[in-house]
Amino acid sequence: MSQPDSSQYTWAGRFAEPMSDLVKRYTASVDFDRRLWRQDIRASLAHATMLARQEIIARQDLADIERGMALVVEEIEAGTFVWSLDLEDVHLNIEKRLTTLVGDAGKRLHTGRSRNDQVATDIRLYLRDAIDDILALLDQFQNRLLDLAEKEAATPLPGFTHLQVAQPVTFGHHLLAYFEMMRRDAERFADCRRRTNRLPLGAAALAGTSYPIDRSFVADLLGFEGVCENSLDAVSDRDFAIEFCAASALVMMHLSRLSEELVLWMNPRFGFIRIADRFCTGSSIMPQKKNPDVPELARGKTGRVYGHLMALLTLMKGQPLAYNKDNQEDKEPLFDSIDTVTDTLRIFADLIAGVSTRPENMRDALRQGFATATDLADYLTRKGLPFRDAHAAVGLAVRHAEEQGVDLAALSLADLQGFSPLVADDVFAVLTVDGSLAARNHVGGTAPEQVLAAIARARRA
Ligand code: ARG
């Protein structure tokens, strides 16, 4: 049995044999957690600054640590840093290199700290930055939605229920529905940020530390709003990451619904929009094809984000306090959720800016579905007929128009009067699409005037 090489293993003294290569690979996280390197160094520098201020390490140690970390940053940025599986994770890789560069000061960095509170701090810092990126991207996407909604504030579109023509809406109004979804998504991310933005460092392994540390000072240095109050909770919970994945699942669900609509609207049977060629691909066999790959993929990627939420919930459900190695499995679902949401929002801002509408096809579709039937019923109701009777009379009129193969507005006054004597020649204003739209003139309604007002309110917010 060979003696472990103490230059390689941080904890070699305690062990009688080295790890097998398989166990090393199985337990290491450096391949995926090295993306935390900036946060790891930032948190280490804050910790070291506090240690020196509290006279737990010497000023010279702090100076050496700062000098060494600057070199580590240079090496990582230049791509010359050697990441080693033997050193398990991002934390041990950086600490080891620091020690090689500056000697004993590097070995003093871990005083009063554990990888358990270290990793919890790094993830929170990383996630906080990711949320800030996502909030900026949501804002950008919302602005693109508003731009298009403003341009199409008065463009009539068949509104569907059950995917059948229901009532006219404006395309602008339809887009504003997605704006509202994104507004709530942004609120959820911002809310999750508040709970993410707390400092675990100082919890050490699980119980705190015997050194006279100053956690509030470290929290201030790192821009945290406060410290995690309980050391066991600080190192072991990942509810902030689960909340993030839940918010991610919801925003992806919204984008997936929009994707589905874009795909349908692009189909020539609808022909409502064109999306720019840069978001489409062709077919290797069918020369005529232009496929909406980007919205299709967004719809598809929604599934993996749902999966990550479920993975994290399941990861946590059976864990006793405090830290367990299970928690190392939090990173890949979290990172992939961040990447997927970030990329999807970035691409959707551009995608929406590249949508061009085909209003003549939207109007054609409206003429085929008796979209103003409700308006006719409301008209009769205003003239004194109880709504249920009006509904029945219009039902008969629609059946008649359908048999004739024409829209309600194409029936003669005499024909319409056959269904109700209350019909007069002012009925035709009511039966037009534009009349129907203009009539829905209240907050939250589809009248072009209201759409423009909603856009103005949204821009002010
Ligand atoms: N790589 C570990 C993780 O991601 C760091 C913490 C390890 N702590 C420990 N006691 N083994 O969770």
Coordinates of C-alpha atoms and ligand atoms in Angstrom, one line a residue:
M1 CA 0.0 0.0 0.0
S2 CA 1.6 3.3 -1.1
Q3 CA 1.7 6.3 1.2
P4 CA -0.4 9.2 0.0
D5 CA 1.5 12.1 -1.4
S6 CA 1.0 14.8 1.1
S7 CA 1.8 17.5 -1.4
Q8 CA -1.4 16.4 -3.3
Y9 CA -4.0 15.8 -0.7
T10 CA -5.1 18.5 1.7
W11 CA -6.3 15.9 4.2
A12 CA -3.7 13.2 3.4
G13 CA -2.4 12.9 7.0
R14 CA -5.6 11.2 8.1
F15 CA -5.7 8.6 5.3
A16 CA -3.8 5.3 4.8
E17 CA -4.4 5.0 1.1
P18 CA -5.0 7.3 -1.9
M19 CA -8.3 7.6 -3.7
S20 CA -8.8 5.5 -6.8
D21 CA -9.1 7.4 -10.1
L22 CA -12.7 6.5 -10.4
V23 CA -13.6 7.8 -6.9
K24 CA -11.5 10.9 -7.7
R25 CA -13.5 11.5 -10.8
Y26 CA -16.8 10.7 -9.1
T27 CA -16.3 13.1 -6.2
A28 CA -14.6 16.0 -8.0
S29 CA -16.5 19.0 -9.1
V30 CA -13.8 21.2 -10.6
D31 CA -15.0 20.5 -14.1
F32 CA -18.2 22.3 -13.5
D33 CA -17.6 24.5 -10.4
R34 CA -14.5 26.3 -11.8
R35 CA -16.9 28.8 -13.3
L36 CA -17.2 30.1 -9.7
W37 CA -13.5 31.2 -9.7
R38 CA -14.1 35.0 -9.7
Q39 CA -16.6 34.7 -6.8
D40 CA -14.3 32.4 -4.9
I41 CA -11.4 34.8 -5.2
R42 CA -13.6 37.8 -4.3
A43 CA -14.9 36.1 -1.2
S44 CA -11.4 34.9 -0.2
L45 CA -10.1 38.4 -0.4
A46 CA -12.9 39.8 1.7
H47 CA -12.3 37.0 4.2
A48 CA -8.6 37.7 4.4
T49 CA -9.2 41.4 4.7
M50 CA -11.4 40.7 7.7
L51 CA -8.9 38.3 9.2
A52 CA -6.2 40.9 9.1
R53 CA -8.5 43.7 10.4
Q54 CA -9.3 41.4 13.4
E55 CA -5.6 40.6 13.8
I56 CA -6.2 36.9 13.2
I57 CA -3.6 37.0 10.4
A58 CA -0.8 39.5 9.9
R59 CA -1.0 42.6 7.6
Q60 CA 1.9 41.0 5.6
D61 CA -0.1 37.8 5.2
L62 CA -3.0 39.8 3.7
A63 CA -0.6 41.6 1.4
D64 CA 0.9 38.3 0.2
I65 CA -2.6 36.8 -0.3
E66 CA -3.6 39.9 -2.4
R67 CA -0.5 39.7 -4.5
G68 CA -0.9 36.0 -5.0
M69 CA -4.6 36.2 -5.9
A70 CA -3.8 38.9 -8.5
L71 CA -1.4 36.4 -10.1
V72 CA -4.0 33.6 -9.9
V73 CA -6.5 35.9 -11.7
E74 CA -4.0 36.6 -14.4
E75 CA -3.3 32.9 -14.9
I76 CA -6.9 32.0 -15.1
E77 CA -7.7 34.8 -17.5
A78 CA -4.7 33.9 -19.7
G79 CA -5.8 30.3 -19.7
T80 CA -2.5 29.1 -18.2
F81 CA -3.9 28.1 -14.8
V82 CA -3.7 24.3 -14.5
W83 CA -7.0 22.9 -13.0
S84 CA -6.4 19.6 -11.3
L85 CA -8.9 16.8 -10.6
D86 CA -6.7 15.8 -7.7
L87 CA -7.6 19.0 -6.0
E88 CA -11.3 18.2 -6.3
D89 CA -13.0 21.6 -6.6
V90 CA -12.4 25.2 -7.5
H91 CA -11.7 26.2 -3.9
L92 CA -8.9 23.7 -3.3
N93 CA -7.4 24.4 -6.8
I94 CA -7.2 28.1 -6.1
E95 CA -6.0 27.8 -2.5
K96 CA -3.3 25.4 -3.6
R97 CA -2.0 27.6 -6.4
L98 CA -2.0 30.6 -4.0
T99 CA 0.1 28.7 -1.5
T100 CA 2.6 27.7 -4.2
L101 CA 2.9 31.3 -5.2
V102 CA 3.1 33.0 -1.8
G103 CA 3.9 30.3 0.7
D104 CA 2.6 30.3 4.3
A105 CA 0.2 33.3 3.9
G106 CA -1.7 31.1 1.4
K107 CA -2.0 28.4 4.1
R108 CA -3.4 30.9 6.5
L109 CA -6.3 32.0 4.2
H110 CA -8.5 29.1 5.3
T111 CA -8.4 30.2 9.0
G112 CA -11.9 30.3 10.5
R113 CA -13.5 29.1 7.3
S114 CA -14.7 25.9 5.8
R115 CA -15.4 24.9 2.2
N116 CA -19.0 24.5 3.4
D117 CA -19.5 28.2 4.1
Q118 CA -17.1 29.1 1.3
V119 CA -19.1 27.3 -1.4
A120 CA -22.4 28.6 -0.1
T121 CA -21.0 32.1 -0.4
D122 CA -19.6 31.6 -3.9
I123 CA -22.9 30.3 -5.2
R124 CA -24.9 33.2 -3.7
L125 CA -22.5 35.7 -5.2
Y126 CA -22.6 34.0 -8.6
L127 CA -26.4 33.7 -8.5
R128 CA -26.8 37.3 -7.5
D129 CA -24.8 38.4 -10.6
A130 CA -26.8 36.0 -12.8
I131 CA -30.1 37.5 -11.5
D132 CA -28.9 41.0 -12.3
D133 CA -28.0 39.9 -15.8
I134 CA -31.4 38.2 -16.2
L135 CA -33.2 41.3 -14.9
A136 CA -31.4 43.5 -17.4
L137 CA -32.3 41.0 -20.2
L138 CA -35.9 40.9 -19.2
D139 CA -36.0 44.6 -19.3
Q140 CA -34.6 44.6 -22.8
F141 CA -37.0 42.0 -24.0
Q142 CA -39.9 43.9 -22.5
N143 CA -38.8 47.0 -24.3
R144 CA -38.7 45.1 -27.6
L145 CA -42.3 43.8 -26.9
L146 CA -43.4 47.4 -26.2
D147 CA -41.8 48.6 -29.5
L148 CA -43.6 46.0 -31.5
A149 CA -46.9 46.5 -29.6
E150 CA -46.8 50.2 -30.2
K151 CA -46.3 49.7 -34.0
E152 CA -49.2 47.2 -34.0
A153 CA -51.4 48.9 -31.5
A154 CA -54.3 49.0 -34.0
T155 CA -53.6 45.9 -36.1
P156 CA -56.6 43.5 -35.8
L157 CA -55.8 39.9 -35.0
P158 CA -58.3 37.1 -34.4
G159 CA -58.2 36.4 -30.7
F160 CA -58.7 32.7 -29.9
T161 CA -60.2 30.6 -27.2
H162 CA -59.9 26.8 -27.7
L163 CA -57.7 27.8 -30.6
Q164 CA -60.9 28.9 -32.5
V165 CA -61.7 32.4 -33.6
A166 CA -63.3 34.1 -30.7
Q167 CA -63.2 38.0 -30.8
P168 CA -61.0 40.5 -32.5
V169 CA -58.0 41.8 -30.5
T170 CA -55.2 44.0 -31.6
F171 CA -51.8 42.4 -32.1
G172 CA -50.4 45.0 -29.8
H173 CA -52.8 43.9 -27.1
H174 CA -51.8 40.3 -27.6
L175 CA -48.1 41.2 -27.2
L176 CA -48.8 43.2 -24.0
A177 CA -50.1 40.0 -22.5
Y178 CA -46.5 38.7 -22.7
F179 CA -45.2 42.0 -21.3
E180 CA -47.3 41.4 -18.2
M181 CA -46.0 37.8 -17.8
M182 CA -42.4 39.2 -18.0
R183 CA -43.2 41.9 -15.5
R184 CA -44.2 39.2 -13.0
D185 CA -41.2 37.1 -13.9
A186 CA -39.0 40.1 -13.1
E187 CA -40.7 40.5 -9.8
R188 CA -40.0 36.9 -8.9
F189 CA -36.3 37.1 -9.8
A190 CA -36.0 40.4 -7.8
D191 CA -37.7 38.8 -4.8
C192 CA -35.4 35.7 -5.0
R193 CA -32.4 38.1 -5.2
R194 CA -33.2 39.5 -1.8
R195 CA -33.1 36.1 -0.1
T196 CA -30.0 35.1 -2.1
N197 CA -28.2 38.2 -1.0
R198 CA -27.2 37.0 2.5
L199 CA -23.7 36.0 3.7
P200 CA -23.1 32.4 4.9
L201 CA -19.4 32.9 5.5
G202 CA -18.5 32.7 9.2
A203 CA -20.7 29.6 9.6
A204 CA -17.5 27.6 8.9
A205 CA -18.2 23.9 8.7
L206 CA -21.5 24.1 10.6
A207 CA -21.1 25.5 14.1
G208 CA -19.3 28.8 13.5
T209 CA -15.7 29.4 14.5
S210 CA -13.7 30.1 17.6
Y211 CA -11.8 33.0 16.0
P212 CA -13.0 36.6 16.7
I213 CA -14.5 37.1 13.2
D214 CA -16.6 40.1 12.0
R215 CA -19.2 38.7 9.7
S216 CA -21.0 42.1 9.1
F217 CA -17.8 43.6 7.8
V218 CA -17.4 40.7 5.3
A219 CA -21.1 41.1 4.3
D220 CA -20.5 44.8 3.6
L221 CA -17.4 44.2 1.6
L222 CA -19.2 41.7 -0.6
G223 CA -22.4 43.8 -1.0
F224 CA -24.6 41.4 1.0
E225 CA -27.7 42.8 2.6
G226 CA -27.0 40.9 5.8
V227 CA -25.6 37.7 7.2
C228 CA -27.4 34.3 7.4
E229 CA -28.5 34.2 11.1
N230 CA -28.0 30.5 11.8
S231 CA -24.7 28.7 11.0
L232 CA -26.4 25.3 10.3
D233 CA -28.9 26.8 8.0
A234 CA -26.2 29.0 6.3
V235 CA -24.1 26.0 5.1
S236 CA -26.9 23.6 4.3
D237 CA -29.9 25.2 2.7
R238 CA -30.2 25.8 -1.0
D239 CA -33.8 27.1 -1.0
F240 CA -32.6 30.3 -2.8
A241 CA -31.4 28.2 -5.7
I242 CA -34.7 26.3 -5.8
E243 CA -36.6 29.6 -5.9
F244 CA -34.4 30.7 -8.7
C245 CA -35.1 27.5 -10.6
A246 CA -38.9 28.0 -10.0
A247 CA -38.7 31.5 -11.3
S248 CA -36.7 30.1 -14.3
A249 CA -39.3 27.4 -14.9
L250 CA -42.1 30.1 -15.0
V251 CA -40.3 32.4 -17.4
M252 CA -39.5 29.5 -19.7
M253 CA -43.1 28.4 -19.6
H254 CA -44.1 31.9 -20.7
L255 CA -41.5 32.0 -23.5
S256 CA -42.6 28.5 -24.5
R257 CA -46.2 29.7 -25.0
L258 CA -44.9 32.6 -27.1
S259 CA -42.8 30.2 -29.1
E260 CA -45.8 28.0 -29.8
E261 CA -47.7 31.0 -31.1
L262 CA -44.8 32.2 -33.2
V263 CA -44.5 28.8 -34.8
L264 CA -48.3 28.7 -35.6
W265 CA -48.4 32.3 -36.8
M266 CA -45.5 31.5 -39.2
N267 CA -47.3 28.6 -40.8
P268 CA -48.9 29.6 -44.1
R269 CA -52.3 28.5 -42.9
F270 CA -52.1 31.4 -40.5
G271 CA -49.5 33.5 -42.3
F272 CA -49.7 36.2 -39.6
I273 CA -46.0 36.9 -39.3
R274 CA -42.6 36.4 -40.7
I275 CA -39.6 35.9 -38.5
A276 CA -36.2 37.1 -39.6
D277 CA -34.1 34.5 -41.5
R278 CA -31.4 34.6 -38.9
F279 CA -33.6 32.7 -36.5
C280 CA -34.5 29.9 -39.0
T281 CA -32.8 27.0 -40.6
G282 CA -33.4 25.1 -43.8
S283 CA -33.9 21.4 -44.3
S284 CA -31.2 19.0 -45.6
I285 CA -33.7 17.3 -47.9
M286 CA -36.6 19.8 -48.6
P287 CA -35.2 22.8 -50.4
Q288 CA -38.3 25.0 -49.8
K289 CA -38.2 24.7 -46.0
K290 CA -37.6 27.6 -43.5
N291 CA -38.0 26.2 -40.0
P292 CA -38.5 28.3 -36.9
D293 CA -35.8 26.5 -35.0
V294 CA -35.2 29.2 -32.3
P295 CA -38.8 29.2 -30.9
E296 CA -39.0 25.4 -31.2
L297 CA -35.8 25.0 -29.2
A298 CA -37.0 27.5 -26.6
R299 CA -40.1 25.4 -26.3
G300 CA -38.0 22.3 -26.0
K301 CA -35.5 23.7 -23.5
T302 CA -38.3 24.6 -21.1
G303 CA -38.4 20.9 -20.3
R304 CA -34.9 20.8 -19.0
V305 CA -35.4 23.8 -16.8
Y306 CA -38.5 22.1 -15.3
G307 CA -36.3 19.1 -14.7
H308 CA -33.7 21.2 -12.9
L309 CA -36.3 22.5 -10.5
M310 CA -37.4 18.9 -9.7
A311 CA -33.8 17.8 -9.4
L312 CA -33.0 20.5 -6.7
L313 CA -36.2 19.8 -4.8
T314 CA -35.4 16.1 -4.7
L315 CA -31.8 16.8 -3.9
M316 CA -32.7 18.6 -0.7
K317 CA -35.7 16.6 0.6
G318 CA -34.0 13.9 2.6
Q319 CA -30.9 15.7 3.8
P320 CA -30.3 15.9 7.5
L321 CA -28.6 19.1 8.8
A322 CA -26.1 20.4 8.1
Y323 CA -23.9 20.2 5.0
N324 CA -23.8 16.9 3.1
K325 CA -21.9 16.2 0.0
D326 CA -25.2 15.8 -1.9
N327 CA -25.1 19.6 -2.1
Q328 CA -22.3 19.5 -4.6
E329 CA -25.0 18.3 -7.0
D330 CA -26.7 21.7 -6.8
K331 CA -24.4 23.3 -9.3
E332 CA -25.1 21.7 -12.6
P333 CA -28.9 22.2 -12.5
L334 CA -28.5 25.7 -11.3
F335 CA -25.8 26.7 -13.8
D336 CA -27.8 25.1 -16.7
S337 CA -30.9 27.0 -15.6
I338 CA -29.0 30.2 -15.6
D339 CA -27.5 29.6 -19.0
T340 CA -30.7 28.5 -20.6
V341 CA -32.8 31.4 -19.3
T342 CA -30.0 33.9 -20.1
D343 CA -29.5 32.7 -23.6
T344 CA -33.2 32.4 -24.3
L345 CA -34.0 35.9 -23.1
R346 CA -31.1 37.4 -25.0
I347 CA -32.2 35.7 -28.2
F348 CA -35.9 36.5 -27.8
A349 CA -35.2 40.3 -27.5
D350 CA -33.7 40.1 -31.0
L351 CA -36.3 37.6 -32.3
I352 CA -39.2 39.9 -31.4
A353 CA -37.4 42.9 -33.0
G354 CA -37.2 40.8 -36.2
V355 CA -40.9 39.9 -36.4
S356 CA -42.8 41.5 -39.3
T357 CA -46.5 41.2 -39.4
R358 CA -48.9 40.4 -42.3
P359 CA -52.0 42.3 -41.3
E360 CA -54.0 41.4 -44.4
N361 CA -53.8 37.7 -43.4
M362 CA -54.9 38.5 -39.8
R363 CA -57.9 40.4 -41.2
D364 CA -58.7 37.5 -43.6
A365 CA -58.7 35.1 -40.7
L366 CA -61.0 37.4 -38.7
R367 CA -63.5 37.3 -41.6
Q368 CA -63.7 33.6 -41.4
G369 CA -64.7 33.1 -37.8
F370 CA -67.7 35.4 -37.1
A371 CA -65.5 37.2 -34.7
T372 CA -68.1 40.0 -34.2
A373 CA -71.0 37.8 -33.2
T374 CA -70.6 38.9 -29.5
D375 CA -70.8 42.5 -30.7
L376 CA -74.1 41.8 -32.4
A377 CA -75.5 40.2 -29.3
D378 CA -74.3 43.1 -27.2
Y379 CA -76.0 45.5 -29.7
L380 CA -79.3 43.7 -29.3
T381 CA -78.9 43.7 -25.5
R382 CA -78.4 47.5 -25.6
K383 CA -81.6 47.8 -27.5
G384 CA -83.5 46.0 -24.7
L385 CA -83.3 42.3 -25.5
P386 CA -82.2 40.1 -22.6
F387 CA -78.7 38.8 -23.3
R388 CA -79.6 35.2 -23.4
D389 CA -82.3 35.9 -26.1
A390 CA -79.8 38.0 -28.0
H391 CA -77.3 35.2 -27.8
A392 CA -79.9 32.8 -29.3
A393 CA -80.9 35.2 -32.1
V394 CA -77.3 35.8 -33.1
G395 CA -76.6 32.0 -33.1
L396 CA -79.3 31.6 -35.7
A397 CA -77.9 34.5 -37.7
V398 CA -74.4 32.9 -37.7
R399 CA -75.8 29.6 -38.9
H400 CA -77.6 31.4 -41.7
A401 CA -74.4 33.4 -42.7
E402 CA -72.4 30.2 -42.6
E403 CA -74.8 28.5 -45.0
Q404 CA -74.5 31.5 -47.3
G405 CA -70.7 31.3 -46.9
V406 CA -70.5 35.0 -45.9
D407 CA -69.5 37.0 -42.8
L408 CA -72.2 38.6 -40.6
A409 CA -71.3 42.0 -41.9
A410 CA -72.2 40.8 -45.5
L411 CA -75.8 39.9 -44.6
S412 CA -78.4 42.5 -45.7
L413 CA -80.3 44.6 -43.3
A414 CA -83.5 42.8 -44.1
D415 CA -81.8 39.4 -43.5
L416 CA -80.5 40.6 -40.1
Q417 CA -83.9 42.0 -39.2
G418 CA -85.3 38.5 -39.8
F419 CA -83.5 37.4 -36.7
S420 CA -84.5 40.4 -34.6
P421 CA -86.8 43.4 -35.4
L422 CA -84.5 45.5 -33.1
V423 CA -81.8 45.6 -35.8
A424 CA -81.5 49.0 -37.5
D425 CA -79.0 50.3 -40.0
D426 CA -76.6 51.4 -37.3
V427 CA -75.8 47.7 -36.9
F428 CA -73.1 47.6 -39.5
A429 CA -70.8 49.9 -37.5
V430 CA -71.0 47.3 -34.7
L431 CA -70.3 44.4 -37.0
T432 CA -66.9 45.7 -38.3
V433 CA -63.7 44.6 -36.7
D434 CA -62.6 48.1 -36.0
G435 CA -65.9 48.9 -34.4
S436 CA -65.5 45.8 -32.2
L437 CA -62.0 46.8 -31.2
A438 CA -62.8 50.4 -30.4
A439 CA -65.8 49.4 -28.3
R440 CA -63.5 47.6 -25.7
N441 CA -62.3 50.9 -24.4
H442 CA -61.5 50.3 -20.7
V443 CA -58.3 49.6 -18.7
G444 CA -57.1 46.2 -19.8
G445 CA -59.3 46.2 -22.9
T446 CA -58.1 45.7 -26.5
A447 CA -59.1 49.1 -28.0
P448 CA -56.1 50.7 -29.8
E449 CA -56.5 53.7 -27.5
Q450 CA -56.2 51.5 -24.4
V451 CA -53.2 49.6 -25.9
L452 CA -51.4 52.9 -26.4
A453 CA -52.2 54.0 -22.9
A454 CA -51.0 50.7 -21.5
I455 CA -47.8 51.0 -23.4
A456 CA -47.3 54.5 -22.0
R457 CA -47.9 53.3 -18.5
A458 CA -45.5 50.4 -19.0
R459 CA -42.8 52.7 -20.3
R460 CA -43.1 55.0 -17.3
A461 CA -42.8 52.0 -15.0
Ligands
ARG1 N1 -17.2 21.0 -3.8 C1 -18.0 21.1 -2.6 C2 -19.4 21.5 -3.0 O1 -19.6 21.9 -4.1 C3 -17.4 22.1 -1.7 C4 -17.8 21.8 -0.3 C5 -17.1 20.6 0.2 N2 -17.1 20.4 1.6 C6 -16.8 19.3 2.1 N3 -16.8 19.2 3.4 N4 -16.5 18.2 1.4 O2 -20.4 21.4 -2.2

